[in-house]
Structures are given as structure tokens and as C-alpha cells.
Amino acid sequence: MTIVLGIESTAHTFGIGIVRNGKIISNKRDMYTTKSGGIIPMDSAKHHREVSNKIYFEALNEAKISEEKIDAISFSQGPGLPPCLLEGMKFAKTLSKRLNKPLVPVNHCVAHLEIGNCRSAYPELRSKGNKIAGAKNPVLLYCSGANTQVISYAGAKYRVFGETLDLGVGNFIDTFARYAGLGFPGGPKIEKIALKGKNYVELPYSVKGMDVSFSGILTNLKQKLERKEYSLEDLSFSLQETVFSMLLETAERALAHLGKKELVLGGGVACNSRLQRMSKKMCEERKAKFFCPERSLLVDNGAMIAYLGEIMFKSGIGFSGKKAQNLDIKPRQRTDEVEVSWKN
Ligand code: AMP
Ligand code: MG
């Protein structure tokens, strides 16, 4: 039996999850929020420092294990905001020293992909009839605040097949929402308002090869809103239709080029029902399987870090003693830089 604890702290969320033999047995998190504006990294790090012990004990309680049972501690090494990453790593190092257990550094984006392969639904959600993931070799459409990437494992590496050339899709939606006076986070609010939209308003459609860009669309939307020619409902509806089509065009092209038959969603924007429905439809049309992890595993969370951490640990990866204490964060680590020794 193997038990691995995972720590997530790349941006606004401090999360701790615990996995036992590939099964998620706890997943606790606390999110830093602001009344207006975006994340202030130092404040978010302070938040993480303040909640870390509470979340740790909540996670142990939920898993119904004592800390001596933990075999290894994994943490998000990157990419992310340096002060936030440092807090998570500091917590991981202290724990590793105290419990005398090895550390496993994990790439955050790869964890979003791998959690799509997890077969065990989080216990709390299993009863709610949520879709259970369990892909084998998928393409990930990762849509979060800061990141927008199409990722898959191919040729012994996790490769980025397409990505945003400017803003992350979540930040793009949030920026428009803030401009429209909706506050933060804007994604869920735009989703709700879009339901009332009736007319499609033509917007720039920005797919360049396998990549997407959002800044031109943002400027266009702002201008249209300023001129009061269109309702916010119609603009929100059109924003979602345009931008989600762009994302799915690149994801579909990755599926086609790679000859893969599974799509997994990840990131906070993937909580959007319209994006989920459009993804499902695209998959049905090309006879691919669609996997959408539960909400608690789509957003930033410790369980996905523990899940990938356990796979890596079982393959022999783990740093102890001085080597553990010498590990560093990798704020700009790229998905394709990750050395993969745990997959064949
Ligand atoms: P993450 O960075 O993965 O934690 O995701 C945060 C982003 O997800 C923010 O930009 C939110 O606005 C966005 N988000 C959350 N829920 C939704 C939703 N239902 N529709 C669109 N975006 C959303
Ligand atoms: Mg994320």
C-alpha cells in the first residue's frame, strides 16, 4: 500500500490531497480571493502560509489516516507565481524533514493531464453521479486563468500542441467581465449572462496554426460594449461561442494529428457547461471519448499533485535528506521540459 500526499500552491489556491494506491482519499483546498483586481502574489503567498496547517489536518482527517502513514510528499514545483510556489515547497520540505519521507516534485500542467486518467472518483462526489474520468492516453485541453494549452504525451515527452500567444482564456474572460463591471471571477458570471444572449455578434476569430490569441478579441469586445450597440447578454454569448470554438478547433486538430481518441478537460474555465457540451459534441462527431473530471479536480487542487506524485514515486522518483532540502521551485517550467522517466 502506498500513500502519497500532494501540495498545490502555484497561484491562488492552497490545496492538499491524499492518494492511496491511485485512489483519491482526500482533497482539501482554500482559495485566496480579492475584492477587486487580480492576484497580488505576495498576498496570495501569505494566504497559503496562514491556511496550510488547517488544510493539512483537514486532509488527514478526511483521509482518516495519521501522518505516519504517508510514504511520500509531492508538491507543485512549477509553473506558477514564485512567492506562492515557495510557500508550498517550504511546507513540503518541513513535512519531509519532520516525517523523514521523500519529496516528489511535480509539474502542475502535467498533473492536470494525468488526473484525467484517474479512475477513482472523489468519494464525496461519487454519489452525485458525476462523470468519472479514466482516460488512458488523452489530449488535454487545459483552460485556466493564466494557462491555455493543448497538451499530450507523445514521443517520450509531454508536448504542447497549441497554446495562447497572449492571455490565458480565464484571464481574458475575467478582464472583459471586470470591464463590464461584473467583478472577479468573471467566468461564472459571463456564463450565466450568456444564457440570456439571443443574437450572435461577429467577433474576431483568432486561431494561428495550432495557437490561439485573445487580446484582439478583448479590444473588440470592449469597443462594442462601449458603443452600447450590443447587449452584454449577446456579447457574453458570442464571446463563449467564438472562444470555445477556437479552443476546440486546436484540440480537435491535435486529436487528428496524433491519432488519439480521448479528450480531457482541465482548469477552472473547464467548469463552464457550454464548453463541456461543445467538447462532448466535438468528441461524439469524431468518435472520440470525452472525459471531464469533477469540478474539484478541474480546478487547482492537491489531489492531482498527489495522484501524479504517487505514479512518479512508484517509479523510483523521490528526494531525501540534503537532496530534498536542495530542491528548488521552477516558476517558468515548460510542459515539454519535464523529464519523463515514469512512463513507457
Ligand atoms: P484556474 O486558474 O484553473 O483556477 O481557473 C480560474 C479561472 O476559471 C478564472 O479565470 C475563472 O473566471 C474561470 N472560471 C471559473 N468558472 C468558470 C465558468 N463557469 N466559466 C468560465 N470560466 C470560469
Ligand atoms: Mg491549474
Short mmCIF file of C-alpha atoms and ligand atoms in Angstrom, two decimals:
data_model
loop_
_atom_site.label_atom_id
_atom_site.label_comp_id
_atom_site.label_asym_id
_atom_site.label_seq_id
_atom_site.Cartn_x
_atom_site.Cartn_y
_atom_site.Cartn_z
CA MET A 1 0.00 0.00 0.00
CA THR A 2 1.29 3.44 -0.94
CA ILE A 3 0.02 6.73 0.43
CA VAL A 4 1.17 9.99 -1.14
CA LEU A 5 0.28 13.50 -0.03
CA GLY A 6 0.24 16.29 -2.63
CA ILE A 7 0.58 20.03 -2.11
CA GLU A 8 -0.71 22.59 -4.62
CA SER A 9 0.24 26.27 -4.34
CA THR A 10 1.00 27.62 -7.82
CA ALA A 11 -1.35 30.62 -7.72
CA HIS A 12 -4.47 31.45 -5.73
CA THR A 13 -5.22 28.00 -4.30
CA PHE A 14 -3.54 26.20 -1.45
CA GLY A 15 -4.63 22.59 -1.63
CA ILE A 16 -3.67 19.28 -0.08
CA GLY A 17 -4.82 15.95 -1.42
CA ILE A 18 -4.03 12.39 -0.42
CA VAL A 19 -3.97 9.37 -2.71
CA ARG A 20 -3.81 5.72 -1.70
CA ASN A 21 -2.94 3.28 -4.48
CA GLY A 22 -4.28 5.60 -7.19
CA LYS A 23 -7.44 6.39 -5.28
CA ILE A 24 -8.15 9.87 -4.02
CA ILE A 25 -8.95 9.70 -0.31
CA SER A 26 -8.96 13.42 0.39
CA ASN A 27 -8.85 16.73 -1.41
CA LYS A 28 -8.97 19.94 0.62
CA ARG A 29 -8.37 23.47 -0.57
CA ASP A 30 -8.66 27.11 0.29
CA MET A 31 -8.59 29.91 -2.23
CA TYR A 32 -7.16 33.40 -1.93
CA THR A 33 -9.59 35.97 -3.28
CA THR A 34 -9.53 39.71 -3.85
CA LYS A 35 -12.38 42.21 -3.79
CA SER A 36 -11.15 43.84 -6.96
CA GLY A 37 -8.22 43.33 -9.31
CA GLY A 38 -6.13 40.25 -9.85
CA ILE A 39 -3.79 38.22 -7.67
CA ILE A 40 -1.13 40.01 -5.66
CA PRO A 41 1.49 37.24 -5.43
CA MET A 42 2.85 38.21 -2.01
CA ASP A 43 -0.67 38.38 -0.55
CA SER A 44 -1.58 35.04 -2.04
CA ALA A 45 1.59 33.53 -0.56
CA LYS A 46 0.64 34.97 2.83
CA HIS A 47 -2.76 33.34 2.47
CA HIS A 48 -1.11 29.99 1.75
CA ARG A 49 1.12 30.33 4.81
CA GLU A 50 -1.87 31.08 7.01
CA VAL A 51 -4.12 28.24 5.87
CA SER A 52 -1.52 25.50 5.30
CA ASN A 53 -1.72 23.80 8.72
CA LYS A 54 -5.50 23.91 8.81
CA ILE A 55 -5.78 22.37 5.32
CA TYR A 56 -3.17 19.75 6.22
CA PHE A 57 -5.12 18.50 9.23
CA GLU A 58 -8.41 18.65 7.36
CA ALA A 59 -6.90 16.50 4.61
CA LEU A 60 -5.59 13.93 7.11
CA ASN A 61 -8.98 13.85 8.84
CA GLU A 62 -10.86 13.34 5.62
CA ALA A 63 -8.49 10.56 4.58
CA LYS A 64 -8.82 9.03 8.06
CA ILE A 65 -5.10 8.40 8.32
CA SER A 66 -2.40 9.53 10.71
CA GLU A 67 0.58 11.36 9.27
CA GLU A 68 2.98 8.48 9.95
CA LYS A 69 1.19 6.54 7.23
CA ILE A 70 2.35 8.93 4.50
CA ASP A 71 5.01 7.36 2.26
CA ALA A 72 5.97 10.41 0.21
CA ILE A 73 5.17 14.10 -0.18
CA SER A 74 4.69 15.63 -3.61
CA PHE A 75 4.40 19.32 -4.38
CA SER A 76 3.80 21.61 -7.37
CA GLN A 77 7.29 22.67 -8.42
CA GLY A 78 6.06 24.87 -11.29
CA PRO A 79 4.97 26.68 -13.34
CA GLY A 80 3.46 29.35 -11.16
CA LEU A 81 3.97 32.51 -9.13
CA PRO A 82 7.32 32.34 -7.28
CA PRO A 83 6.14 33.51 -3.82
CA CYS A 84 3.22 31.06 -3.92
CA LEU A 85 5.36 28.16 -5.14
CA LEU A 86 7.89 28.90 -2.39
CA GLU A 87 5.25 28.62 0.34
CA GLY A 88 4.13 25.22 -0.92
CA MET A 89 7.68 23.97 -1.23
CA LYS A 90 8.59 25.26 2.24
CA PHE A 91 5.63 23.40 3.72
CA ALA A 92 6.62 20.25 1.80
CA LYS A 93 10.24 20.44 2.94
CA THR A 94 9.31 20.93 6.60
CA LEU A 95 6.98 17.96 6.45
CA SER A 96 9.53 15.83 4.63
CA LYS A 97 12.12 16.56 7.32
CA ARG A 98 9.77 16.01 10.24
CA LEU A 99 8.30 12.76 8.93
CA ASN A 100 11.52 11.64 7.28
CA LYS A 101 9.74 10.95 3.97
CA PRO A 102 10.94 11.68 0.42
CA LEU A 103 9.83 14.61 -1.71
CA VAL A 104 8.48 14.26 -5.23
CA PRO A 105 8.46 17.47 -7.32
CA VAL A 106 5.55 17.60 -9.76
CA ASN A 107 4.74 19.73 -12.82
CA HIS A 108 1.35 21.38 -12.36
CA CYS A 109 0.22 21.18 -16.02
CA VAL A 110 1.15 17.51 -16.34
CA ALA A 111 -0.85 16.83 -13.16
CA HIS A 112 -3.92 18.40 -14.82
CA LEU A 113 -3.44 15.96 -17.70
CA GLU A 114 -2.75 12.85 -15.65
CA ILE A 115 -5.72 13.33 -13.32
CA GLY A 116 -7.88 12.67 -16.38
CA ASN A 117 -6.62 9.08 -16.17
CA CYS A 118 -7.67 8.67 -12.55
CA ARG A 119 -10.39 6.06 -12.23
CA SER A 120 -11.49 6.69 -8.70
CA ALA A 121 -13.98 9.47 -8.27
CA TYR A 122 -13.50 11.56 -5.18
CA PRO A 123 -15.72 9.82 -2.56
CA GLU A 124 -17.72 12.90 -1.70
CA LEU A 125 -18.77 13.27 -5.34
CA ARG A 126 -19.24 9.66 -6.33
CA SER A 127 -22.79 9.63 -5.07
CA LYS A 128 -23.70 12.72 -7.08
CA GLY A 129 -23.48 10.87 -10.36
CA ASN A 130 -20.60 12.88 -11.72
CA LYS A 131 -18.75 11.76 -14.77
CA ILE A 132 -15.82 9.63 -13.69
CA ALA A 133 -12.61 10.15 -15.55
CA GLY A 134 -10.46 7.23 -16.59
CA ALA A 135 -8.76 8.08 -19.85
CA LYS A 136 -5.69 6.17 -21.00
CA ASN A 137 -3.79 8.36 -23.42
CA PRO A 138 -5.70 11.61 -23.86
CA VAL A 139 -5.23 15.06 -25.27
CA LEU A 140 -5.75 17.68 -22.54
CA LEU A 141 -7.45 20.97 -23.24
CA TYR A 142 -6.16 22.96 -20.29
CA CYS A 143 -8.10 26.19 -19.80
CA SER A 144 -7.28 28.03 -16.63
CA GLY A 145 -6.82 31.64 -15.61
CA ALA A 146 -3.20 32.02 -16.64
CA ASN A 147 -2.74 28.96 -18.85
CA THR A 148 -4.29 27.84 -22.09
CA GLN A 149 -2.64 24.82 -23.65
CA VAL A 150 -3.36 21.69 -25.62
CA ILE A 151 -1.08 19.03 -24.15
CA SER A 152 -0.49 15.37 -24.80
CA TYR A 153 2.12 12.71 -24.20
CA ALA A 154 3.93 11.77 -27.39
CA GLY A 155 7.46 10.67 -28.23
CA ALA A 156 8.55 10.23 -24.60
CA LYS A 157 7.56 13.75 -23.59
CA TYR A 158 4.53 15.76 -22.60
CA ARG A 159 4.24 18.13 -25.54
CA VAL A 160 2.38 21.36 -26.08
CA PHE A 161 0.49 21.14 -29.37
CA GLY A 162 -1.10 24.55 -29.15
CA GLU A 163 -1.32 27.40 -26.71
CA THR A 164 -2.30 31.00 -26.23
CA LEU A 165 0.03 33.58 -27.68
CA ASP A 166 -1.02 36.19 -25.14
CA LEU A 167 -3.56 35.94 -22.30
CA GLY A 168 -4.85 32.79 -20.65
CA VAL A 169 -8.50 32.23 -21.57
CA GLY A 170 -9.66 32.67 -17.94
CA ASN A 171 -7.79 35.96 -17.56
CA PHE A 172 -9.27 37.10 -20.88
CA ILE A 173 -12.83 36.39 -19.71
CA ASP A 174 -12.13 37.93 -16.29
CA THR A 175 -10.71 41.09 -17.87
CA PHE A 176 -13.77 41.55 -20.05
CA ALA A 177 -16.05 40.84 -17.08
CA ARG A 178 -14.23 43.39 -14.94
CA TYR A 179 -14.55 45.93 -17.74
CA ALA A 180 -18.29 45.25 -17.81
CA GLY A 181 -18.41 45.87 -14.04
CA LEU A 182 -19.06 42.24 -13.08
CA GLY A 183 -16.23 41.74 -10.57
CA PHE A 184 -13.97 38.73 -10.12
CA PRO A 185 -14.02 35.89 -11.05
CA GLY A 186 -15.86 36.79 -14.21
CA GLY A 187 -16.09 33.35 -15.84
CA PRO A 188 -19.13 32.04 -13.93
CA LYS A 189 -20.88 35.43 -14.28
CA ILE A 190 -20.33 35.60 -18.04
CA GLU A 191 -21.61 32.02 -18.30
CA LYS A 192 -24.84 32.97 -16.55
CA ILE A 193 -25.37 36.16 -18.57
CA ALA A 194 -24.59 34.32 -21.83
CA LEU A 195 -27.61 32.10 -21.25
CA LYS A 196 -29.79 35.13 -21.92
CA GLY A 197 -27.98 36.05 -25.16
CA LYS A 198 -30.02 35.50 -28.30
CA ASN A 199 -28.03 37.01 -31.14
CA TYR A 200 -24.60 36.01 -32.29
CA VAL A 201 -22.39 39.07 -32.74
CA GLU A 202 -19.47 38.55 -35.07
CA LEU A 203 -16.12 38.73 -33.25
CA PRO A 204 -12.55 38.21 -34.48
CA TYR A 205 -11.71 34.51 -34.63
CA SER A 206 -8.07 34.11 -33.76
CA VAL A 207 -6.54 30.73 -34.44
CA LYS A 208 -2.99 30.84 -35.78
CA GLY A 209 -1.84 27.38 -36.73
CA MET A 210 -2.28 25.46 -33.51
CA ASP A 211 -2.22 28.54 -31.32
CA VAL A 212 -4.89 30.96 -30.18
CA SER A 213 -4.83 34.60 -29.13
CA PHE A 214 -7.32 36.67 -27.20
CA SER A 215 -6.07 40.26 -26.97
CA GLY A 216 -7.65 41.34 -30.29
CA ILE A 217 -10.99 39.85 -29.29
CA LEU A 218 -10.77 41.60 -25.93
CA THR A 219 -10.22 45.01 -27.56
CA ASN A 220 -13.08 44.34 -29.98
CA LEU A 221 -15.44 43.32 -27.18
CA LYS A 222 -14.54 46.38 -25.11
CA GLN A 223 -15.23 48.66 -28.08
CA LYS A 224 -18.55 47.01 -28.78
CA LEU A 225 -19.57 47.34 -25.15
CA GLU A 226 -18.51 51.00 -25.00
CA ARG A 227 -20.55 51.89 -28.08
CA LYS A 228 -23.61 50.27 -26.50
CA GLU A 229 -24.54 48.75 -29.86
CA TYR A 230 -24.99 45.31 -28.39
CA SER A 231 -26.29 43.96 -25.13
CA LEU A 232 -23.94 42.41 -22.59
CA GLU A 233 -26.02 39.23 -22.91
CA ASP A 234 -25.38 38.95 -26.65
CA LEU A 235 -21.71 39.82 -26.24
CA SER A 236 -21.21 37.23 -23.49
CA PHE A 237 -22.98 34.60 -25.57
CA SER A 238 -20.86 35.45 -28.64
CA LEU A 239 -17.66 35.52 -26.58
CA GLN A 240 -18.27 31.96 -25.38
CA GLU A 241 -19.28 30.63 -28.80
CA THR A 242 -16.26 32.18 -30.53
CA VAL A 243 -13.58 31.48 -27.99
CA PHE A 244 -14.66 27.94 -27.13
CA SER A 245 -14.82 27.12 -30.85
CA MET A 246 -11.25 28.35 -31.21
CA LEU A 247 -10.09 26.19 -28.32
CA LEU A 248 -11.88 23.14 -29.65
CA GLU A 249 -10.55 23.66 -33.15
CA THR A 250 -6.98 23.37 -31.86
CA ALA A 251 -7.82 20.47 -29.55
CA GLU A 252 -9.51 18.63 -32.40
CA ARG A 253 -6.55 19.19 -34.69
CA ALA A 254 -4.26 17.75 -32.01
CA LEU A 255 -6.51 14.68 -31.74
CA ALA A 256 -6.43 14.26 -35.52
CA HIS A 257 -2.67 14.70 -35.92
CA LEU A 258 -1.86 12.41 -33.03
CA GLY A 259 -4.49 9.85 -33.96
CA LYS A 260 -5.71 9.95 -30.36
CA LYS A 261 -9.24 9.14 -29.31
CA GLU A 262 -9.64 10.77 -25.91
CA LEU A 263 -10.12 14.37 -24.82
CA VAL A 264 -9.79 15.51 -21.20
CA LEU A 265 -10.68 18.97 -19.90
CA GLY A 266 -8.74 20.74 -17.16
CA GLY A 267 -8.55 24.17 -15.49
CA GLY A 268 -11.15 26.48 -13.97
CA VAL A 269 -12.69 27.56 -17.29
CA ALA A 270 -13.47 23.89 -17.96
CA CYS A 271 -16.16 24.22 -15.26
CA ASN A 272 -18.18 26.05 -17.94
CA SER A 273 -21.18 23.95 -19.02
CA ARG A 274 -21.20 25.36 -22.54
CA LEU A 275 -17.54 24.44 -23.06
CA GLN A 276 -18.27 20.97 -21.69
CA ARG A 277 -21.23 20.49 -24.05
CA MET A 278 -19.28 21.73 -27.07
CA SER A 279 -16.37 19.43 -26.17
CA LYS A 280 -18.69 16.46 -25.83
CA LYS A 281 -20.26 17.18 -29.21
CA MET A 282 -16.91 17.51 -30.96
CA CYS A 283 -15.84 14.18 -29.45
CA GLU A 284 -19.07 12.47 -30.49
CA GLU A 285 -18.68 13.73 -34.05
CA ARG A 286 -15.19 12.30 -34.39
CA LYS A 287 -15.91 9.20 -32.32
CA ALA A 288 -13.55 10.15 -29.53
CA LYS A 289 -14.23 9.71 -25.82
CA PHE A 290 -14.81 12.77 -23.69
CA PHE A 291 -13.62 12.94 -20.09
CA CYS A 292 -14.46 15.75 -17.74
CA PRO A 293 -13.14 15.31 -14.20
CA GLU A 294 -15.32 16.54 -11.35
CA ARG A 295 -15.14 20.22 -10.57
CA SER A 296 -12.88 19.68 -7.54
CA LEU A 297 -10.35 18.02 -9.83
CA LEU A 298 -10.69 20.50 -12.72
CA VAL A 299 -9.65 23.48 -10.64
CA ASP A 300 -6.24 23.70 -8.97
CA ASN A 301 -6.13 21.01 -6.31
CA GLY A 302 -3.78 18.90 -4.21
CA ALA A 303 -5.28 15.56 -5.25
CA MET A 304 -3.91 15.79 -8.79
CA ILE A 305 -0.46 16.58 -7.40
CA ALA A 306 -0.71 13.55 -5.10
CA TYR A 307 -2.01 11.37 -7.95
CA LEU A 308 0.91 12.15 -10.29
CA GLY A 309 3.27 12.17 -7.29
CA GLU A 310 2.32 8.60 -6.49
CA ILE A 311 2.95 7.43 -10.06
CA MET A 312 6.37 9.10 -10.05
CA PHE A 313 7.20 7.81 -6.56
CA LYS A 314 6.32 4.25 -7.53
CA SER A 315 8.70 4.51 -10.49
CA GLY A 316 11.53 5.32 -8.08
CA ILE A 317 11.49 9.13 -8.01
CA GLY A 318 11.96 10.66 -4.57
CA PHE A 319 14.43 13.02 -2.90
CA SER A 320 15.53 12.58 0.69
CA GLY A 321 17.80 14.36 3.17
CA LYS A 322 20.03 17.03 1.71
CA LYS A 323 18.81 16.39 -1.84
CA ALA A 324 15.26 17.08 -0.74
CA GLN A 325 16.19 20.29 1.06
CA ASN A 326 18.15 21.46 -2.00
CA LEU A 327 15.19 21.19 -4.38
CA ASP A 328 14.03 24.47 -5.88
CA ILE A 329 10.87 25.84 -7.48
CA LYS A 330 10.56 26.11 -11.28
CA PRO A 331 8.27 29.12 -11.87
CA ARG A 332 8.67 29.04 -15.65
CA GLN A 333 8.95 25.32 -16.21
CA ARG A 334 7.53 24.36 -19.59
CA THR A 335 5.50 21.23 -20.02
CA ASP A 336 7.91 19.84 -22.63
CA GLU A 337 10.93 20.44 -20.35
CA VAL A 338 9.71 17.82 -17.89
CA GLU A 339 11.96 14.79 -17.92
CA VAL A 340 9.70 11.79 -18.02
CA SER A 341 11.17 8.62 -16.59
CA TRP A 342 7.96 7.13 -15.20
CA LYS A 343 6.16 6.34 -18.42
CA ASN A 344 6.96 3.89 -21.15
P1 AMP B 1 -7.84 28.28 -12.52
O1 AMP B 1 -6.78 29.28 -12.90
O2 AMP B 1 -7.69 26.97 -13.20
O3 AMP B 1 -8.04 28.15 -11.05
O4 AMP B 1 -9.23 28.86 -13.06
C1 AMP B 1 -9.67 30.13 -12.73
C2 AMP B 1 -10.38 30.72 -13.93
O5 AMP B 1 -11.52 29.92 -14.25
C3 AMP B 1 -10.88 32.12 -13.70
O6 AMP B 1 -10.43 32.91 -14.77
C4 AMP B 1 -12.40 31.98 -13.71
O7 AMP B 1 -13.08 33.10 -14.21
C5 AMP B 1 -12.58 30.79 -14.61
N1 AMP B 1 -13.86 30.11 -14.44
C6 AMP B 1 -14.35 29.52 -13.34
N2 AMP B 1 -15.59 29.05 -13.56
C7 AMP B 1 -15.90 29.35 -14.84
C8 AMP B 1 -17.03 29.14 -15.68
N3 AMP B 1 -18.12 28.53 -15.23
N4 AMP B 1 -16.97 29.58 -16.94
C9 AMP B 1 -15.86 30.21 -17.42
N5 AMP B 1 -14.78 30.44 -16.68
C10 AMP B 1 -14.79 30.03 -15.41
MG MG B 2 -4.15 24.94 -12.89
#
